[in-house]
PDB file of C-alpha atoms in Angstrom:
ATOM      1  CA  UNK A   1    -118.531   9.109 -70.950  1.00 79.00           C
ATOM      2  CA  UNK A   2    -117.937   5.737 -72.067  1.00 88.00           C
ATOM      3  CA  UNK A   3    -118.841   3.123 -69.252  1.00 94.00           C
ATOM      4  CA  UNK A   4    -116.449   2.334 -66.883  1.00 96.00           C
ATOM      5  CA  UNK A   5    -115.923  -0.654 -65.033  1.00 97.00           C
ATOM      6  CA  UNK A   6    -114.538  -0.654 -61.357  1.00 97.00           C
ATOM      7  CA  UNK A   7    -114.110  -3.365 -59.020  1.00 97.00           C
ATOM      8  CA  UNK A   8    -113.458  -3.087 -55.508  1.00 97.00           C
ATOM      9  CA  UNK A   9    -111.798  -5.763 -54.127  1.00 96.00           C
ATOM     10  CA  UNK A  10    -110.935  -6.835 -50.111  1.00 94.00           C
ATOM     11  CA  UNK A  11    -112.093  -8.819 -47.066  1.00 92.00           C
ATOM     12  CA  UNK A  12    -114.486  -8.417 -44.417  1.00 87.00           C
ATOM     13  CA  UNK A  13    -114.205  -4.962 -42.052  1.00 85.00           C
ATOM     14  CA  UNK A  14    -111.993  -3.163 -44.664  1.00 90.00           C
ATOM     15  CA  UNK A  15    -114.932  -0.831 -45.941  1.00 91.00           C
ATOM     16  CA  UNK A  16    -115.496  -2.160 -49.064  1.00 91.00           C
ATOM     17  CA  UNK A  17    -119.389  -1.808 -49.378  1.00 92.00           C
ATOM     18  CA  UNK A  18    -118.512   1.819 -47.651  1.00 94.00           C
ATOM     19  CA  UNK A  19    -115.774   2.654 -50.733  1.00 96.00           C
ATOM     20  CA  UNK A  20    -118.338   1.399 -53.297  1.00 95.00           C
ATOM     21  CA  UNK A  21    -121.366   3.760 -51.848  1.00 96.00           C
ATOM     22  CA  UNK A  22    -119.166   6.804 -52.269  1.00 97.00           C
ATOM     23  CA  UNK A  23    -118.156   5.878 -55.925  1.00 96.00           C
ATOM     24  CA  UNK A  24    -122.068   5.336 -56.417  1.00 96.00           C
ATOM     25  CA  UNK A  25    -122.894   8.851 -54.919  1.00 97.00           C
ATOM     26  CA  UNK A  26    -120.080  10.008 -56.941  1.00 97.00           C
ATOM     27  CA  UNK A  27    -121.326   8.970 -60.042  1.00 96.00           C
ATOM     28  CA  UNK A  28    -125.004  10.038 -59.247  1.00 97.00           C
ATOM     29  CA  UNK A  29    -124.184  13.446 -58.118  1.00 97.00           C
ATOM     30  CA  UNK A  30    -121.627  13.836 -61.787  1.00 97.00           C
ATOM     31  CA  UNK A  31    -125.290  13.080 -63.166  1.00 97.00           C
ATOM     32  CA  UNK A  32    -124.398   9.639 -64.902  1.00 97.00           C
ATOM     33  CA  UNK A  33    -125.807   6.768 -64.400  1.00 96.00           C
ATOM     34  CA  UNK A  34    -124.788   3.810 -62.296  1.00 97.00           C
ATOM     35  CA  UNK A  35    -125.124   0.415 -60.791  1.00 96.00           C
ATOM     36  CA  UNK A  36    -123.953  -1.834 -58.034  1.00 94.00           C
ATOM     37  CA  UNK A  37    -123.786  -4.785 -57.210  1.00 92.00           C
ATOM     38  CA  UNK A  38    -121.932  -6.436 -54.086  1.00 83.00           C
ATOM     39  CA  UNK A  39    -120.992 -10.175 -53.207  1.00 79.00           C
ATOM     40  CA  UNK A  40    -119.868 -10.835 -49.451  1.00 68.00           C
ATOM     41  CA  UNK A  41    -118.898 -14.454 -48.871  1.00 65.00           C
ATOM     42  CA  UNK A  42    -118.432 -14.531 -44.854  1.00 61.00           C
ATOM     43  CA  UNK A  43    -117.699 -11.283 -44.855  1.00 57.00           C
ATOM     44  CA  UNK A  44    -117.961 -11.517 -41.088  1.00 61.00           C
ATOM     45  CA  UNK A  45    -115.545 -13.574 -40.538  1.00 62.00           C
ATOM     46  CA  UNK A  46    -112.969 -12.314 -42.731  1.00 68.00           C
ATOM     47  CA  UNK A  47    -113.887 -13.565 -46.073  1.00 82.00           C
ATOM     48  CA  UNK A  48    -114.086 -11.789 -49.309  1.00 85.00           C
ATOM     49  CA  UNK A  49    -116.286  -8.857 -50.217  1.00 91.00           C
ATOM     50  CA  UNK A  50    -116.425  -7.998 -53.495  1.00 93.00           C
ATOM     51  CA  UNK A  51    -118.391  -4.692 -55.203  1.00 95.00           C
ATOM     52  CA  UNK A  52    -118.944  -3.961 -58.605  1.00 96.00           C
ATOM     53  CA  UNK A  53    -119.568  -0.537 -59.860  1.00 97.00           C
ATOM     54  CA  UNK A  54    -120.323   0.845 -63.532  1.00 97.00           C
ATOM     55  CA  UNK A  55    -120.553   4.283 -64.758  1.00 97.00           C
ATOM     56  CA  UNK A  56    -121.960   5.666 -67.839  1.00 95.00           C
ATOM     57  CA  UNK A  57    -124.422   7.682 -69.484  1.00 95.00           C
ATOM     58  CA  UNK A  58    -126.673   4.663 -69.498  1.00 94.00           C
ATOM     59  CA  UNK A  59    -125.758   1.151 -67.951  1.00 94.00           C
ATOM     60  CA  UNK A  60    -128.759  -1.828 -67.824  1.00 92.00           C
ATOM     61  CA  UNK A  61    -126.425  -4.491 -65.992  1.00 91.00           C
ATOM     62  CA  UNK A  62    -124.682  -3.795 -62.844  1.00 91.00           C
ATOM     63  CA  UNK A  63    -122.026  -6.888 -63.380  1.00 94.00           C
ATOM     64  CA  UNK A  64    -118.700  -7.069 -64.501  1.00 96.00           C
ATOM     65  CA  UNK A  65    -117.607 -10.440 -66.604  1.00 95.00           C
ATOM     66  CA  UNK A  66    -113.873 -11.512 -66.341  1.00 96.00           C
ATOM     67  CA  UNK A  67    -112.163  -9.459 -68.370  1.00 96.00           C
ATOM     68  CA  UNK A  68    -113.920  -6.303 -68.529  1.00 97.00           C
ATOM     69  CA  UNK A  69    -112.608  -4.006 -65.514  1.00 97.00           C
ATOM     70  CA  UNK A  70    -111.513  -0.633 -66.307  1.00 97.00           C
ATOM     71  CA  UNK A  71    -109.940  -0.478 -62.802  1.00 97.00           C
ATOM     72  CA  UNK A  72    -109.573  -3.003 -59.440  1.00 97.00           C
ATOM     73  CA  UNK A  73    -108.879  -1.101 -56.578  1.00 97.00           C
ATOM     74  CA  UNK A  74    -107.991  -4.185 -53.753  1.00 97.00           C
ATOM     75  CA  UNK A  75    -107.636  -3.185 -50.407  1.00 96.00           C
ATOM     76  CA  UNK A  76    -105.706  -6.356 -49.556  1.00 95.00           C
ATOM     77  CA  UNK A  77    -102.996  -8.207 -51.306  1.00 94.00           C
ATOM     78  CA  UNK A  78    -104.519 -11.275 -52.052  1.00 93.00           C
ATOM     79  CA  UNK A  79    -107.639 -10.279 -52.899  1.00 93.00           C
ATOM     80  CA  UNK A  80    -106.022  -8.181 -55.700  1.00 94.00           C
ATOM     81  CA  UNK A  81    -104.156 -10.843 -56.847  1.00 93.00           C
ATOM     82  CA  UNK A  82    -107.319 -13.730 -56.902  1.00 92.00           C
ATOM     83  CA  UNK A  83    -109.615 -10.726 -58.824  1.00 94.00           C
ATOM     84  CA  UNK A  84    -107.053  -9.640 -61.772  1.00 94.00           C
ATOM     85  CA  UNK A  85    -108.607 -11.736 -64.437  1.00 95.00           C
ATOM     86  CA  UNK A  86    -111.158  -9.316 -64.163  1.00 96.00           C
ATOM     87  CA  UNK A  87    -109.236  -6.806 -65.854  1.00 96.00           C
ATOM     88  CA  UNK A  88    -109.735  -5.410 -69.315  1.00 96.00           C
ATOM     89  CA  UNK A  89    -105.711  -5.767 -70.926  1.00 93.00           C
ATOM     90  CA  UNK A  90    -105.363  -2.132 -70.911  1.00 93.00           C
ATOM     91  CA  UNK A  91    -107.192  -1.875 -67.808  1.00 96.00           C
ATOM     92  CA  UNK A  92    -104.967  -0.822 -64.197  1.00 96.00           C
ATOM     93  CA  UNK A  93    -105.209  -2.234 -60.497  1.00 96.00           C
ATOM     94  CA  UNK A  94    -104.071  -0.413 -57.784  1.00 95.00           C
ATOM     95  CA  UNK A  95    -103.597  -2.769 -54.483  1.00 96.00           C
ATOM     96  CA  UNK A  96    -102.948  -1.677 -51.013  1.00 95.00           C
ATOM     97  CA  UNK A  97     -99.871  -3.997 -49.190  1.00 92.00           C
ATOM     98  CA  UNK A  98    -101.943  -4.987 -46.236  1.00 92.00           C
ATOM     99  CA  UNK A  99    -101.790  -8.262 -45.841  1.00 93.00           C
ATOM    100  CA  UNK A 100    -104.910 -10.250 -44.117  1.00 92.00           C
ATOM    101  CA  UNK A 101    -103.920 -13.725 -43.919  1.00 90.00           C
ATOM    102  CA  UNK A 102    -107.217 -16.338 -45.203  1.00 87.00           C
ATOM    103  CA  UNK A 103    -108.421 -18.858 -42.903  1.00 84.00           C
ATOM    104  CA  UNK A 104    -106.580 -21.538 -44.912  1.00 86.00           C
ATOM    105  CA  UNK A 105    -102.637 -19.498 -43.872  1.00 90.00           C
ATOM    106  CA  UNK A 106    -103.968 -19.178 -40.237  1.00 90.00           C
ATOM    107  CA  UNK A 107    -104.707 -22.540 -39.695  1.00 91.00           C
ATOM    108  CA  UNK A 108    -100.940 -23.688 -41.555  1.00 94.00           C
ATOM    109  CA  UNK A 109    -102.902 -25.849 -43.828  1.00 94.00           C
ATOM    110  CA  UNK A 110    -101.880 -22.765 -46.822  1.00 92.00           C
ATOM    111  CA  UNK A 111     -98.936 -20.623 -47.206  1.00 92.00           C
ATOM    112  CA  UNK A 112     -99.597 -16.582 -48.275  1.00 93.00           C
ATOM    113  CA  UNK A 113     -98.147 -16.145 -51.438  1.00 90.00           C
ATOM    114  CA  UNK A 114     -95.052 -14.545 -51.914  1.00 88.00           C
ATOM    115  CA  UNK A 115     -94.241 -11.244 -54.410  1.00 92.00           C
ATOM    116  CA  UNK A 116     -97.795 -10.783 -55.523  1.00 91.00           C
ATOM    117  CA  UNK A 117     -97.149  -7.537 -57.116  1.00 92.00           C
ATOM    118  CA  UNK A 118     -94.189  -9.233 -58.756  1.00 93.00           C
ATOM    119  CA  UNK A 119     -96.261 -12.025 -60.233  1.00 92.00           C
ATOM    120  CA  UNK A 120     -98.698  -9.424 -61.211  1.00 92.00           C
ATOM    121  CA  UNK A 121     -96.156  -7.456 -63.085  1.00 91.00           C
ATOM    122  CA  UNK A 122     -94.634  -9.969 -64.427  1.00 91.00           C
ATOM    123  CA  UNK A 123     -97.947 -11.051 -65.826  1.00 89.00           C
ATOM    124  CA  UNK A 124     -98.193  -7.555 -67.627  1.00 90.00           C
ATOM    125  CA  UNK A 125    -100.671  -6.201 -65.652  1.00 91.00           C
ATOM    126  CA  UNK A 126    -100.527  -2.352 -65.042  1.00 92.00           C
ATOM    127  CA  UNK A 127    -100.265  -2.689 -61.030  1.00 95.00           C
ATOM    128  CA  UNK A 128     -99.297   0.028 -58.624  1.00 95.00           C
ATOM    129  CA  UNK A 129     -98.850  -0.910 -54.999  1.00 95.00           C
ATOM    130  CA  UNK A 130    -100.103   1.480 -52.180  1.00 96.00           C
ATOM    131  CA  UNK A 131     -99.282   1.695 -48.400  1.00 96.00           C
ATOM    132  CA  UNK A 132    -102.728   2.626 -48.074  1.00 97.00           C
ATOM    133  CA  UNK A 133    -102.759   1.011 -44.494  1.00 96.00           C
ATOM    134  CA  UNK A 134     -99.905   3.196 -43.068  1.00 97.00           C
ATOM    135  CA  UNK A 135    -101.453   6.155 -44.671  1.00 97.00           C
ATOM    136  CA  UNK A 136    -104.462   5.828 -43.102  1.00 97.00           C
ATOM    137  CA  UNK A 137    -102.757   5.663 -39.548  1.00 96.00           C
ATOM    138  CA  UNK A 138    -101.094   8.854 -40.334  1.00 96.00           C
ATOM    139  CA  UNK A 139    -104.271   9.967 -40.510  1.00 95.00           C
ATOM    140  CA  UNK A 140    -105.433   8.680 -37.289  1.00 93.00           C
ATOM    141  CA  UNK A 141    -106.922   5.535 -37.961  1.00 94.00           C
ATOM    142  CA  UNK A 142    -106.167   2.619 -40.347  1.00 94.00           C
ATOM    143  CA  UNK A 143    -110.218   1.924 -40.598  1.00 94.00           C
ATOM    144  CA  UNK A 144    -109.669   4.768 -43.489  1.00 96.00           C
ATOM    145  CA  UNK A 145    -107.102   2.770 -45.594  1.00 96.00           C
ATOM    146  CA  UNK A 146    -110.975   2.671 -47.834  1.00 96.00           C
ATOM    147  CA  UNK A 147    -110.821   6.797 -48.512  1.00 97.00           C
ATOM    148  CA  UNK A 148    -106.989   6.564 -49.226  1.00 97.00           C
ATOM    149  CA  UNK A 149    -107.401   4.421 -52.030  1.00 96.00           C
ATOM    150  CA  UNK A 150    -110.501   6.095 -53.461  1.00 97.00           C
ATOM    151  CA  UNK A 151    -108.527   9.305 -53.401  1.00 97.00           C
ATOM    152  CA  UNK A 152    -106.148   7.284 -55.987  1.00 97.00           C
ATOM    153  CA  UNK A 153    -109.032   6.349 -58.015  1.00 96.00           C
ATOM    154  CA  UNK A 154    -110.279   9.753 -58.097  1.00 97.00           C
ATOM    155  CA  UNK A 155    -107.246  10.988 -59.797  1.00 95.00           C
ATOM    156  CA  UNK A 156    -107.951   8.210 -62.436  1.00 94.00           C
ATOM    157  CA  UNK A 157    -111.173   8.956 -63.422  1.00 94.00           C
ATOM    158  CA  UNK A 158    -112.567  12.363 -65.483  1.00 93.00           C
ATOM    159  CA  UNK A 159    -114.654  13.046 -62.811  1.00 95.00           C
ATOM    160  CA  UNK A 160    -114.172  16.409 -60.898  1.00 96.00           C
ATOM    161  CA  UNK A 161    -112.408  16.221 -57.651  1.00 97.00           C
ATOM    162  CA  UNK A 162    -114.794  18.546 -55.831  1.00 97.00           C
ATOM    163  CA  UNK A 163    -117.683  16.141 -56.693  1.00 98.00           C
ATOM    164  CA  UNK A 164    -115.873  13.791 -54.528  1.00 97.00           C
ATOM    165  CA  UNK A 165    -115.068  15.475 -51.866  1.00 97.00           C
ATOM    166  CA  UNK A 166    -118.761  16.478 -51.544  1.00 97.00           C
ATOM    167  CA  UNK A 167    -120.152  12.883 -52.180  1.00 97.00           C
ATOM    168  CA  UNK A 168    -117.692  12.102 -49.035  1.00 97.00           C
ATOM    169  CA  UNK A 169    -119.624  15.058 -46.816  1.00 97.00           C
ATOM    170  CA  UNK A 170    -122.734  12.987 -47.714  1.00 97.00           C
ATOM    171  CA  UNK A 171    -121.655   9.867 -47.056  1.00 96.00           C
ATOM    172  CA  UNK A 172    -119.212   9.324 -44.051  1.00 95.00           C
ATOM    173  CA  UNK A 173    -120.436  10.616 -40.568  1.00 94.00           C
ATOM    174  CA  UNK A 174    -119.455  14.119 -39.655  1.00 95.00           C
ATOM    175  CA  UNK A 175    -117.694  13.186 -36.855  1.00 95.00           C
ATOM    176  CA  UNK A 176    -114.958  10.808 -39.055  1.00 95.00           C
ATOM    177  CA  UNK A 177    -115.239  13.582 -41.985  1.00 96.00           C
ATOM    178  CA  UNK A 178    -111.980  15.625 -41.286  1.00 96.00           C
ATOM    179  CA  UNK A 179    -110.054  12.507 -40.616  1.00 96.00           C
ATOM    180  CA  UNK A 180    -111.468  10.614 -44.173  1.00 97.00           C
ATOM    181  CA  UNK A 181    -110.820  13.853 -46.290  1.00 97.00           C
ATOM    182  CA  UNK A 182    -107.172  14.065 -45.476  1.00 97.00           C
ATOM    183  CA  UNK A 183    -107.065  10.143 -46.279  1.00 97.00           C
ATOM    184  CA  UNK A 184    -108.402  10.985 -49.553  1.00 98.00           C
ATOM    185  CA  UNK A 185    -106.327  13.813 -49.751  1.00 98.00           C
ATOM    186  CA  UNK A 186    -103.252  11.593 -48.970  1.00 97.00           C
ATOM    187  CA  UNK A 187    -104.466   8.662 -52.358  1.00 97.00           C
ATOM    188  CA  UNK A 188    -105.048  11.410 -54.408  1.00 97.00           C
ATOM    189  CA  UNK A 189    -101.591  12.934 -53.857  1.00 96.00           C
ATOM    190  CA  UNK A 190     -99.825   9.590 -54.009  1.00 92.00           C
TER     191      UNK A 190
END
């Protein structure tokens, strides 16, 4: 496999660091190699958290430079929006619509902006918006809008689907597993 480049994008208590395990495990248990690295600026507090993942047959650095990402995966609006520079040109983001207003728009001192996907699009990036959020709550909780969106990414990449289903048995909890295997279930239908 040729290395690929992922980048999971989104903001404090979305599961981020959570999403980015499970692509790790993943990628060990398809028997490639892989790295990780993760940035969390406040991540406490609602700020950014940021997780870098790359797959191969053999990868020596675990960062991504601007331009390089085979995929972003965002799990809030604005986050996929600030990280798309990141992207390779023929590379593809997926974002979930949830939007998590910044510090900065809570305070009035900012404004959210408006028609991010449109601005994306209209930039030529290859963007598809999920209700990842509202999927999740179908599924009985929207702490799992994480698994929807790796279910999306599975159907991207040539990796097996059963490999991730089993890398999800080993990594979330049993007693969340039924509830984070139909949220995959529901990204990788979508």
């Amino acid at each position: 496999m040729d290395t690929l480049n992922i980048l999971l994008v989104g903001v404090g208590g979305q599961g981020t660091i959570l999403a980015s395990k499970l692509m790790s495990q993943v990628a060990i248990d398809a028997d490639y190699d892989v790295k990780m690295s993760e940035i969390k600026g406040m991540s406490q507090r609602g700020g950014s958290v940021v997780t870098q993942v790359r797959i191969g047959d053999s990868i020596s650095s675990p960062t991504i430079d601007k331009g390089e990402a085979d995929f972003i995966a965002a799990f809030e609006l604005l986050e996929g929006y600030r990280w798309a520079e990141y992207l390779k040109p023929n590379g593809k983001i997926f974002i979930s619509n949830q939007v998590i207003e910044p510090m900065p728009v809570i305070m009035g001192i900012a404004q959210y902006p408006n028609e991010v996907i449109q601005t994306l699009d209209n930039l030529g990036v290859a963007v598809k918006s999920i209700n990842a959020l509202e999927m999740a709550m179908e599924c009985g909780t929207p702490k799992a809008a994480n698994v929807v969106l790796m279910g999306y990414l599975a159907k991207q990449l040539p990796i097996e689907k059963s490999i991730w289903e089993k890398a999800l048995e080993k990594i979330i909890p049993s007693r969340f597993l039924e509830l984070n295997k139909l949220a995959f279930e529901k990204g990788y239908q979508c």
